[in-house]
mmCIF file of C-alpha atoms in Angstrom:
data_model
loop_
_atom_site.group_PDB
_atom_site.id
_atom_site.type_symbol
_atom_site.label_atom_id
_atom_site.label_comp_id
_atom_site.label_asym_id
_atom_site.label_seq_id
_atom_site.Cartn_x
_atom_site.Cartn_y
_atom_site.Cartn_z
ATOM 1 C CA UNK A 1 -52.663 -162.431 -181.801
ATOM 2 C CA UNK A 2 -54.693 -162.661 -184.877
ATOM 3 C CA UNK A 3 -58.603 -164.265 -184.998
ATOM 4 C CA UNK A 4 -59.178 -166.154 -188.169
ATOM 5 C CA UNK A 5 -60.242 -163.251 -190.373
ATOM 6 C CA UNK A 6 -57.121 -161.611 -189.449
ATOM 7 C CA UNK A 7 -54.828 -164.239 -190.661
ATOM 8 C CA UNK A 8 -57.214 -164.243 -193.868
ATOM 9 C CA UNK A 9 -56.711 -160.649 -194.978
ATOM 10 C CA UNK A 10 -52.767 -161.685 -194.142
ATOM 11 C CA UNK A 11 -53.169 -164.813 -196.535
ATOM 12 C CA UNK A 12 -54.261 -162.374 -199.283
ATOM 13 C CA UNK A 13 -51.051 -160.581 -198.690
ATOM 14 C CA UNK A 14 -49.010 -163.940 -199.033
ATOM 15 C CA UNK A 15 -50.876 -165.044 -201.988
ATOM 16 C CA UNK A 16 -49.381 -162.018 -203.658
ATOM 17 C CA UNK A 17 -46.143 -161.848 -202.476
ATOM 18 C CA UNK A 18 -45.975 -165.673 -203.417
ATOM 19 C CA UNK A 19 -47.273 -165.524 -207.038
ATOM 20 C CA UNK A 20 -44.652 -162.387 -207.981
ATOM 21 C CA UNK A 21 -41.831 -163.139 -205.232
ATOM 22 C CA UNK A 22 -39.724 -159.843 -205.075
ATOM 23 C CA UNK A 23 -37.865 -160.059 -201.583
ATOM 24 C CA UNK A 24 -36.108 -156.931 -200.461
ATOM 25 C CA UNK A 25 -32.048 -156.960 -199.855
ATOM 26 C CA UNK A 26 -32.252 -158.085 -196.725
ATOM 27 C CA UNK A 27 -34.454 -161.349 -197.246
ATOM 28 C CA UNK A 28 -32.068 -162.027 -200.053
ATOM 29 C CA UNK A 29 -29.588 -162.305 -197.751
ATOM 30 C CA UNK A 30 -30.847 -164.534 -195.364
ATOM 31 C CA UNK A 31 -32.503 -166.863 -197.883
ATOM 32 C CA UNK A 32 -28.464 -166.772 -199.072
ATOM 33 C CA UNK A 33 -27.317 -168.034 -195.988
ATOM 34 C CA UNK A 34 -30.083 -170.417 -195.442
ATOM 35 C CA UNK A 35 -30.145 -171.677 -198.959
ATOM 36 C CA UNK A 36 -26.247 -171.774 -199.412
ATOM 37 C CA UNK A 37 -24.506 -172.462 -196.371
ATOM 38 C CA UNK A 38 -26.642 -173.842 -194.261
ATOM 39 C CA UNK A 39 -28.043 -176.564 -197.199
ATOM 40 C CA UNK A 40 -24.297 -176.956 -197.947
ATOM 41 C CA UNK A 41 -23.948 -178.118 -194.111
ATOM 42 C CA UNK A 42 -26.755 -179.828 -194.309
ATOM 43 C CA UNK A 43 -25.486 -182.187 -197.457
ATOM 44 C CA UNK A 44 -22.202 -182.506 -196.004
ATOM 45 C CA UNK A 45 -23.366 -184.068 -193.062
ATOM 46 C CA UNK A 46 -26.257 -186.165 -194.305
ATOM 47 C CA UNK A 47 -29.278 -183.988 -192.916
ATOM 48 C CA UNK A 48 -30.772 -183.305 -196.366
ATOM 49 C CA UNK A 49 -31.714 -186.704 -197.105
ATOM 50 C CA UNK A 50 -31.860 -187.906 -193.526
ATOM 51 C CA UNK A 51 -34.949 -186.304 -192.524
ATOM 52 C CA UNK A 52 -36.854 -186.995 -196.192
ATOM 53 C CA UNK A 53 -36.259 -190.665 -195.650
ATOM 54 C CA UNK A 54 -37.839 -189.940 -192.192
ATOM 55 C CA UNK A 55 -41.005 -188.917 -193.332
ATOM 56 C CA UNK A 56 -41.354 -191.487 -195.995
ATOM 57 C CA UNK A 57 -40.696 -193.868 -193.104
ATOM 58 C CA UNK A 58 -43.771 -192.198 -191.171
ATOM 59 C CA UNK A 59 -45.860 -191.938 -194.014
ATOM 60 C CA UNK A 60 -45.864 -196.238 -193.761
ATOM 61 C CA UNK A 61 -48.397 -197.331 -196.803
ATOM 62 C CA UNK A 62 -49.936 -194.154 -198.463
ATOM 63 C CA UNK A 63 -51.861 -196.805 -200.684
ATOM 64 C CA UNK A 64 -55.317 -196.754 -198.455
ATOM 65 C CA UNK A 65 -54.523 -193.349 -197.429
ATOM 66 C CA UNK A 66 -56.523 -189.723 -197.782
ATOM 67 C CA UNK A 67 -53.436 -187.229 -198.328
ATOM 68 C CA UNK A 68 -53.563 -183.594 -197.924
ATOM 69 C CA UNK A 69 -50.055 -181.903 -198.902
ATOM 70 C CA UNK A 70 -50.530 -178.785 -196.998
ATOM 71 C CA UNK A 71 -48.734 -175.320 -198.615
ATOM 72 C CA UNK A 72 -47.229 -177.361 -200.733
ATOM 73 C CA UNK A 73 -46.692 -174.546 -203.157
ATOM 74 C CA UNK A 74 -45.525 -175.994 -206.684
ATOM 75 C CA UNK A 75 -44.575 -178.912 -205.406
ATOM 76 C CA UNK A 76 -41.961 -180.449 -202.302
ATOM 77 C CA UNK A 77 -39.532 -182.789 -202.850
ATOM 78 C CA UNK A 78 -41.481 -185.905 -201.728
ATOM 79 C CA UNK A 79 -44.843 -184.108 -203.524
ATOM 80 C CA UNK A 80 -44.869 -186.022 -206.402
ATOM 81 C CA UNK A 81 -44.157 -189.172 -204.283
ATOM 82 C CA UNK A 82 -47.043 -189.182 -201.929
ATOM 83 C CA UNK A 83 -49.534 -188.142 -205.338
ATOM 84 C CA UNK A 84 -48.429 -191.093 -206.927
ATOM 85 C CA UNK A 85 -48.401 -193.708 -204.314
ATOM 86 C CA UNK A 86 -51.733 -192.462 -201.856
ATOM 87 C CA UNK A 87 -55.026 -193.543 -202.512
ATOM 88 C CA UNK A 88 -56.334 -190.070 -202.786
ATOM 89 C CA UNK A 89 -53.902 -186.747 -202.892
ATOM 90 C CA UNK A 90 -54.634 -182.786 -202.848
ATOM 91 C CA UNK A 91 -52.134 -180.407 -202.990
ATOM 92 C CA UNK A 92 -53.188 -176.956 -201.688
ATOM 93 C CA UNK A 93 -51.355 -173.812 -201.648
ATOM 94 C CA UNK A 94 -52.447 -169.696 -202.028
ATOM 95 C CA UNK A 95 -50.567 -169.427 -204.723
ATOM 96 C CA UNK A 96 -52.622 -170.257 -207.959
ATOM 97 C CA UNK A 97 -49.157 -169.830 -210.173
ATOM 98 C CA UNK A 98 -47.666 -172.518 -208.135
ATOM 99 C CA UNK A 99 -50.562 -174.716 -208.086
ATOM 100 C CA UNK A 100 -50.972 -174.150 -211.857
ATOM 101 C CA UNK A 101 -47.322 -175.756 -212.052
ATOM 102 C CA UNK A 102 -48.213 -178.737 -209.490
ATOM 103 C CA UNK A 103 -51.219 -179.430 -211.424
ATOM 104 C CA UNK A 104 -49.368 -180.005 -215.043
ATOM 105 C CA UNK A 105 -47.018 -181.949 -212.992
ATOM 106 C CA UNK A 106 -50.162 -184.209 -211.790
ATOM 107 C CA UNK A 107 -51.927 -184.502 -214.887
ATOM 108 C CA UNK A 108 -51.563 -188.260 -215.001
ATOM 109 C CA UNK A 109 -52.259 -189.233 -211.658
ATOM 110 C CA UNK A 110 -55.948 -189.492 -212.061
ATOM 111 C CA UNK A 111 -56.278 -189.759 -208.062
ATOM 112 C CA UNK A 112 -54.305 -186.165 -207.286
ATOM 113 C CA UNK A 113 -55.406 -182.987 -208.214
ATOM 114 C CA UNK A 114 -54.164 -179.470 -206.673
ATOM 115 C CA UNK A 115 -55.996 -176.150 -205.880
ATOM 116 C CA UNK A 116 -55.021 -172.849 -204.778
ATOM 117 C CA UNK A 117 -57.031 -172.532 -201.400
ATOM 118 C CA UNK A 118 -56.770 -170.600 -198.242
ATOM 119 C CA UNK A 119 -56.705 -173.500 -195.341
ATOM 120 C CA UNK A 120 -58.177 -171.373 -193.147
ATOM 121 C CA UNK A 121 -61.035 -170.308 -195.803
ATOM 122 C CA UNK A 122 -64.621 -171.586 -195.627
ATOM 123 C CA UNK A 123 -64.793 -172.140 -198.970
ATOM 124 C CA UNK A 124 -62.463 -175.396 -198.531
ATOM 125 C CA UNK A 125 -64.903 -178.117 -197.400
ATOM 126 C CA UNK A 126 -63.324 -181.293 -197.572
ATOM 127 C CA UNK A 127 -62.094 -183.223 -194.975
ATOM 128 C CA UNK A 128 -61.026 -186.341 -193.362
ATOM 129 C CA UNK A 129 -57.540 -186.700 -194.252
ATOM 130 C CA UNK A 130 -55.615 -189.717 -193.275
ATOM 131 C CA UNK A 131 -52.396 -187.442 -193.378
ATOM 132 C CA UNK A 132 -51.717 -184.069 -193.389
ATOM 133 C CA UNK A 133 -48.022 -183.684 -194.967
ATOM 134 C CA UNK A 134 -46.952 -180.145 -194.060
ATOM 135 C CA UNK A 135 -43.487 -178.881 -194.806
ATOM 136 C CA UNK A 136 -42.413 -175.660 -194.282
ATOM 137 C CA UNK A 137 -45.928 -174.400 -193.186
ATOM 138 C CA UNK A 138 -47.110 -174.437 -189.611
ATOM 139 C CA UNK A 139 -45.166 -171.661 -189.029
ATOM 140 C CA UNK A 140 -46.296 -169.426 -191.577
ATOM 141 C CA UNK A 141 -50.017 -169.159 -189.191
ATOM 142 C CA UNK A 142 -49.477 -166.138 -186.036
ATOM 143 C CA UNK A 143 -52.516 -167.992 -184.605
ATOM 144 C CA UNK A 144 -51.591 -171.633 -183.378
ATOM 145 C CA UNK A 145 -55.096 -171.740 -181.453
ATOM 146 C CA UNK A 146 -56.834 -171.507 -184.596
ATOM 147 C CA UNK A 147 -54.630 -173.601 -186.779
ATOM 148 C CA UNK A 148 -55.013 -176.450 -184.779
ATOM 149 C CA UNK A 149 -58.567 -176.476 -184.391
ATOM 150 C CA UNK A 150 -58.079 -176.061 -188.023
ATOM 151 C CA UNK A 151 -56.384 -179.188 -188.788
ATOM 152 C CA UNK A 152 -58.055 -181.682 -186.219
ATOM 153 C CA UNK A 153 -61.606 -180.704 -187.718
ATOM 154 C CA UNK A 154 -59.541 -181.793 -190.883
ATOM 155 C CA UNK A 155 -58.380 -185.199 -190.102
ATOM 156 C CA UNK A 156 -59.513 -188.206 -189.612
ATOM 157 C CA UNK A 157 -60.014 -189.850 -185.831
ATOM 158 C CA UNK A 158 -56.643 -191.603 -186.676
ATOM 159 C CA UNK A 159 -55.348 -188.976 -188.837
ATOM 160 C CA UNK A 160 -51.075 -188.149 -188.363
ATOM 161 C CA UNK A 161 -49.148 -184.813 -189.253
ATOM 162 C CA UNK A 162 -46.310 -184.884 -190.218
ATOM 163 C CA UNK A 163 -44.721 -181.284 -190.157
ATOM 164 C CA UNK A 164 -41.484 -179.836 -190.726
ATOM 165 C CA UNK A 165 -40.415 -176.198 -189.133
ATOM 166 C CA UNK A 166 -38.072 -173.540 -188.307
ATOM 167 C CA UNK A 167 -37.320 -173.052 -184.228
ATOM 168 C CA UNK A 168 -36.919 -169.728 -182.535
ATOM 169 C CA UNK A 169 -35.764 -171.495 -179.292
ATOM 170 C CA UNK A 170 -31.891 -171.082 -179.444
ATOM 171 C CA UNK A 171 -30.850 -167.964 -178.601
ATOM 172 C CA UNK A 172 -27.870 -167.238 -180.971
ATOM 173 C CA UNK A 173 -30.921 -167.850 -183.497
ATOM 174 C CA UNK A 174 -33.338 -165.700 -181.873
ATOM 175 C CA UNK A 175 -31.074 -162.974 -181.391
ATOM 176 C CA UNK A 176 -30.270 -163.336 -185.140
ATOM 177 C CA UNK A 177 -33.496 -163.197 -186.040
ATOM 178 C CA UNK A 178 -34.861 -160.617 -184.072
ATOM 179 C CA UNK A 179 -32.146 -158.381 -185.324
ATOM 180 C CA UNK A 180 -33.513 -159.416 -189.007
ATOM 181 C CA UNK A 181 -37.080 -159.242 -188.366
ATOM 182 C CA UNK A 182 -37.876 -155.374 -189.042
ATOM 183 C CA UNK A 183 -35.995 -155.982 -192.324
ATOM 184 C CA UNK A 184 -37.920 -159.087 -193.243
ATOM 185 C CA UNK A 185 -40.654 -159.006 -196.554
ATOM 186 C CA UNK A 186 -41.919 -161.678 -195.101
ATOM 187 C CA UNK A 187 -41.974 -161.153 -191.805
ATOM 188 C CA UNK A 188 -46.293 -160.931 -191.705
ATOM 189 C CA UNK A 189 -46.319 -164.651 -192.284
ATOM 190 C CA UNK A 190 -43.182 -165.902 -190.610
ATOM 191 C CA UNK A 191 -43.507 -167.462 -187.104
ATOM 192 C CA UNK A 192 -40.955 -169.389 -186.080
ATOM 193 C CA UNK A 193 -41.697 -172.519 -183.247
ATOM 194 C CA UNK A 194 -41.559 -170.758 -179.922
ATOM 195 C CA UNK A 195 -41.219 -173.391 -176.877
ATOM 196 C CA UNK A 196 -44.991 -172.654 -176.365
ATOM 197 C CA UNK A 197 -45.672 -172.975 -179.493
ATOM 198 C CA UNK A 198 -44.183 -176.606 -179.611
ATOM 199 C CA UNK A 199 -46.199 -177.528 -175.917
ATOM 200 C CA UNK A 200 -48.921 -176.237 -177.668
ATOM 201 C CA UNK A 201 -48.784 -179.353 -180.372
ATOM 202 C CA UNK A 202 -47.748 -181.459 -177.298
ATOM 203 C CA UNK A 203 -50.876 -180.682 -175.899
ATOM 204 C CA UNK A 204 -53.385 -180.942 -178.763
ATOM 205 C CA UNK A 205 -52.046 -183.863 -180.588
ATOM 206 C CA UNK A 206 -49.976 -187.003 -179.553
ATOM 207 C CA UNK A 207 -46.413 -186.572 -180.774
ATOM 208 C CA UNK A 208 -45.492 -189.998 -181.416
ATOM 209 C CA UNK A 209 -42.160 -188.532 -182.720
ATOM 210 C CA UNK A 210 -39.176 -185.412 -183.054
ATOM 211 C CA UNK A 211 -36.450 -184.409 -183.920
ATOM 212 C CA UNK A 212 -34.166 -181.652 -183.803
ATOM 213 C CA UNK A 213 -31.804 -180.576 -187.077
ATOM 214 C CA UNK A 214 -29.146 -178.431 -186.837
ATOM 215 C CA UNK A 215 -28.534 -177.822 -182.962
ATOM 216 C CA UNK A 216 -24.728 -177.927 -182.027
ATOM 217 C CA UNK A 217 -24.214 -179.168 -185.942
ATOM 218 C CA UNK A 218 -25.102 -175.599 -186.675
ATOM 219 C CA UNK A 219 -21.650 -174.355 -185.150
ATOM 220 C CA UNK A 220 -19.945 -176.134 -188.154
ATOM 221 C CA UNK A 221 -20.547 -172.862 -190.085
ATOM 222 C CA UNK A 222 -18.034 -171.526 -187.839
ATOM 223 C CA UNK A 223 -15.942 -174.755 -187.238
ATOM 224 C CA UNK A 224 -15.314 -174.610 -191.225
ATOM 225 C CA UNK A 225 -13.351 -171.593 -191.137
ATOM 226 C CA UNK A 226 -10.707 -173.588 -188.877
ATOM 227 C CA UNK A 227 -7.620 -175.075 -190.870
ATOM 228 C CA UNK A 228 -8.727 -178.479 -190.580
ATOM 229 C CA UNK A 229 -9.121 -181.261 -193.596
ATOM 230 C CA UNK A 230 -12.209 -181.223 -195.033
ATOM 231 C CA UNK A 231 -12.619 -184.793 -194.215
ATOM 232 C CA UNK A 232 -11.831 -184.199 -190.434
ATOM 233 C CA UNK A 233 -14.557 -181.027 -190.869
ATOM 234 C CA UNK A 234 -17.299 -183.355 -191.965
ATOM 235 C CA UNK A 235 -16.460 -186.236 -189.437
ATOM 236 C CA UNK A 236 -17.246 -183.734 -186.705
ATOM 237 C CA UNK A 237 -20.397 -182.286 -188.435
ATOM 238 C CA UNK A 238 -21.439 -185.901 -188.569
ATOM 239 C CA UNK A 239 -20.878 -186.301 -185.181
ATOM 240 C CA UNK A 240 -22.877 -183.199 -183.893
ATOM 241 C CA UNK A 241 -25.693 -183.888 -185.924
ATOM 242 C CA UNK A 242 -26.315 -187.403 -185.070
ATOM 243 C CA UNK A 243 -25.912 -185.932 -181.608
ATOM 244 C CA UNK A 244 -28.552 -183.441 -182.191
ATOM 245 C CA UNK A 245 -30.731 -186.170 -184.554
ATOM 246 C CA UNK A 246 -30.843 -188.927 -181.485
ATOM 247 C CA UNK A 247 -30.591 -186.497 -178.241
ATOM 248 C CA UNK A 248 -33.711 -184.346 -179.572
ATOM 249 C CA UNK A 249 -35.684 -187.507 -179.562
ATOM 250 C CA UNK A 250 -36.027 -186.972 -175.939
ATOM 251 C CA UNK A 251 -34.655 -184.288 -174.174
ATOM 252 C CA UNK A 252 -36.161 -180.786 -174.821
ATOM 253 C CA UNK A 253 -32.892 -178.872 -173.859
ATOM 254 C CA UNK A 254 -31.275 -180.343 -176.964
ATOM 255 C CA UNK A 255 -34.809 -180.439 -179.226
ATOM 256 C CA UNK A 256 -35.152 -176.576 -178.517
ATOM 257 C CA UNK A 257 -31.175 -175.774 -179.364
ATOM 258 C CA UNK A 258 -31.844 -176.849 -182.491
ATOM 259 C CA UNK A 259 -32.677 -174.737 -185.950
ATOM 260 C CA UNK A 260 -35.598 -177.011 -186.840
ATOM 261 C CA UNK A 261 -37.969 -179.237 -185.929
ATOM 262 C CA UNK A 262 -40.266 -182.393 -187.675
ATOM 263 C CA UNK A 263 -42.417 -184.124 -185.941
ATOM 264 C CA UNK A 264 -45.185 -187.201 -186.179
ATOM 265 C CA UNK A 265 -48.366 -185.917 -184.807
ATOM 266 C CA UNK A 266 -51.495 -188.741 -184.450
ATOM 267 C CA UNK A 267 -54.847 -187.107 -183.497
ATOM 268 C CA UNK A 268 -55.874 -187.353 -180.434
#
């Protein structure tokens, strides 16, 4: 596994890839799947929103809070949100194209401000954050030794995560993406949650919340092609995901058959 100066050079690697995107056939494809069929699923049974008015819910008052918006790139859809309601918000992502963006975005918000910084890097000092909003990122670090003793010299005694992942745990998934991986452009900074990955966080930080999205609810890819209504489609999507949504709460069979993974994390 890689030490910190490892994952560094790889960040380099990222920062490029991220500031001229050009993803091979293969990653195309996936993204396709993921972006198109799986979001489509996730509208149709009220995931999308669900787990955005989740974290809003975690995030209580932002107002007397420190907020660090972790890879946020050019912006996530509640980015905008937490700069304009937190007491203090940075954005940081490799990518100084992105950031460029996020900043023009945040030019009159005199309390947020955005810079393209490597996490990991020396060079970025500040610290106590009250939250750490990180979506889509935790699993792009090989190391999760290092990137937690990353972010708890980062927050604040009573600082929260709030985090938002992929999961490698189910095995038509894993099998899916193993098969994928060697194809994969961006496979060097892509590490799906692994079940010690996830005890890992269990360990280091108090998880004062989960859940699981997409777990049996991810079948309904396959349940569509059935000649069934629509409506009668949707009503058992529904069904499976709230099933997945409440059941991941607190049983780990059903949290680690799922696709994805949020959690509240509170320093410990």
């Amino acid at each position: 596994m890689k030490n910190t100066e490892a994952i560094l050079e790889t960040n380099k690697k990222q920062k490029e890839f991220y500031n001229d995107i050009k993803q091979n056939f293969f990653t195309k494809r996936w993204a396709k799947v993921r972006n198109g069929i799986l979001n489509k699923i996730r509208k149709n049974i009220g995931v999308h929103d669900q787990a955005y008015d989740l974290h809003r819910q975690w995030f209580g008052d932002l107002s007397d809070k420190k907020v660090l918006d972790l890879g946020c790139f050019s912006g996530n859809n509640l980015s905008f949100e937490i700069a304009s309601k937190s007491k203090q918000y940075l954005g940081i992502d490799l990518s100084d194209v992105a950031i460029a963006k996020l900043n023009q975005r945040l030019k009159d918000i005199p309390s947020a401000n955005a810079i393209a910084i490597d996490f990991l890097s020396d060079e970025f000092q500040e610290k106590d954050y009250d939250l750490i909003y990180a979506y889509g990122v935790l699993h792009h670090f090989e190391n999760t030794d290092v990137l937690i003793k990353r972010l708890k010299e980062k927050l604040s005694p009573n600082g929260i995560i709030i985090s938002y992942d992929p999961l490698e745990t189910s095995i038509p998934i894993k099998i899916l993406r193993t098969i994928y991986r060697p194809f994969q452009s961006d496979a060097a900074w892509e590490w799906p949650f692994t079940k010690k990955t996830f005890y890992k966080y269990n360990t280091a930080f108090n998880i004062i919340e989960r859940r699981g999205i997409l777990g049996k609810s991810k079948y309904v890819a396959l349940f569509n092609l059935l000649p069934l209504s629509q409506e009668k489609k949707t009503k058992i999507g529904q069904q499976w995901h709230n099933h997945d949504w409440e059941q991941s709460r607190v049983s780990d069979k059903v949290l680690f058959s799922c696709m994805h993974l949020t959690m509240l994390m509170k320093n410990k």
